[in-house]
């Protein structure tokens, strides 16, 4: 049986230069396959709003949505590190709301840590949640929940002024007590500097090499085609496979090619007895 990694394993992986590979997962089967494949971590991202629920942003996603998906992933991957992503509105208000909602992720969904977006401006939230005994992963750079303030889904840290803010955010997240940091859509030069500077593991989604990589499951499997960020490598085309399978099934049903004898349950008594039964109802 796979041994579940701990926060100490992730620290040691950084020290040894061993990469951490992880994806998002929102449901039981993906979690099951992720664990079978040997993923180091699974993030139940609030990206589920777009990938699973069909919203055009993460903003409408609720605590209840996140908890239900975290529970499914936990059941599918009992021996994998699972990260619960705090949705918009669950920590922006006060430190105390942030702690109460982080506690729900741990108690009701059994996740191993929570992730929240922001650097300097959420430092007190990270400190409060950490002080409550809950592990926090920071998330800086392109932070989708505040994409409006960033002027859209735009890469961050591309000029010196903005890179300075990204570096200050990274330092603030570590200082506030986070056990790791995710950087999204930042140039590799800035990520490399932060990875070297920080003691905690630094992970990337579209931010170049560091201590590990995250991809959105629907992007890397070719399931979500509405938009594909530059940083995605597609490892399969499940959308094409799925549509092909659906089309073949429709054709088989319409032509009578499905079902055949192998797909039905057989009677356990002589046919004549059934004929007699049917006669009773004629
Ligand atoms: O919700 C999510 O999947 C995320 C990633 C974009 C990092 O937060």
Coordinates of N, CA and C and ligand atoms in Angstrom, one line a residue, residues 24 43 45-47 85 115 139 182 184 205 214 216, ligand 1:
X24 N -4.6 18.8 -10.0 CA -5.9 19.0 -9.3 C -6.7 17.8 -9.5
X43 N -4.7 18.5 -5.4 CA -5.3 19.8 -5.0 C -6.8 19.8 -5.5
X45 N -8.9 22.1 -6.2 CA -8.9 23.5 -6.5 C -10.3 24.1 -6.6
X46 N -10.4 25.4 -6.3 CA -11.7 26.0 -6.5 C -11.9 26.2 -8.1
X47 N -10.9 25.8 -8.8 CA -11.0 25.8 -10.3 C -12.2 24.8 -10.7
X85 N -8.8 23.8 -1.2 CA -8.6 25.2 -1.6 C -9.7 26.1 -1.1
X115 N -5.1 25.6 1.1 CA -4.4 26.6 0.3 C -5.3 27.9 0.2
X139 N -0.3 30.9 -2.0 CA -0.5 30.9 -3.5 C -0.4 32.3 -4.0
X182 N 2.8 28.0 -3.5 CA 2.6 27.7 -4.9 C 2.7 29.1 -5.6
X184 N 2.1 31.0 -9.3 CA 1.4 30.8 -10.6 C 1.8 31.9 -11.6
X205 N 2.9 26.5 -10.9 CA 1.9 26.2 -12.0 C 2.2 27.3 -13.0
X214 N 2.6 21.6 -10.6 CA 1.2 21.4 -10.6 C 0.6 21.6 -12.0
X216 N -3.5 21.5 -13.9 CA -4.9 21.3 -13.8 C -5.2 20.0 -14.5
Ligands
LIG1 O1 -8.1 26.2 -8.1 C1 -7.1 25.8 -8.6 O2 -7.0 24.8 -9.3 C2 -5.9 26.6 -8.3 C3 -4.8 26.5 -9.3 C4 -5.1 27.4 -10.4 C5 -3.5 26.8 -8.7 O3 -5.8 27.3 -7.3

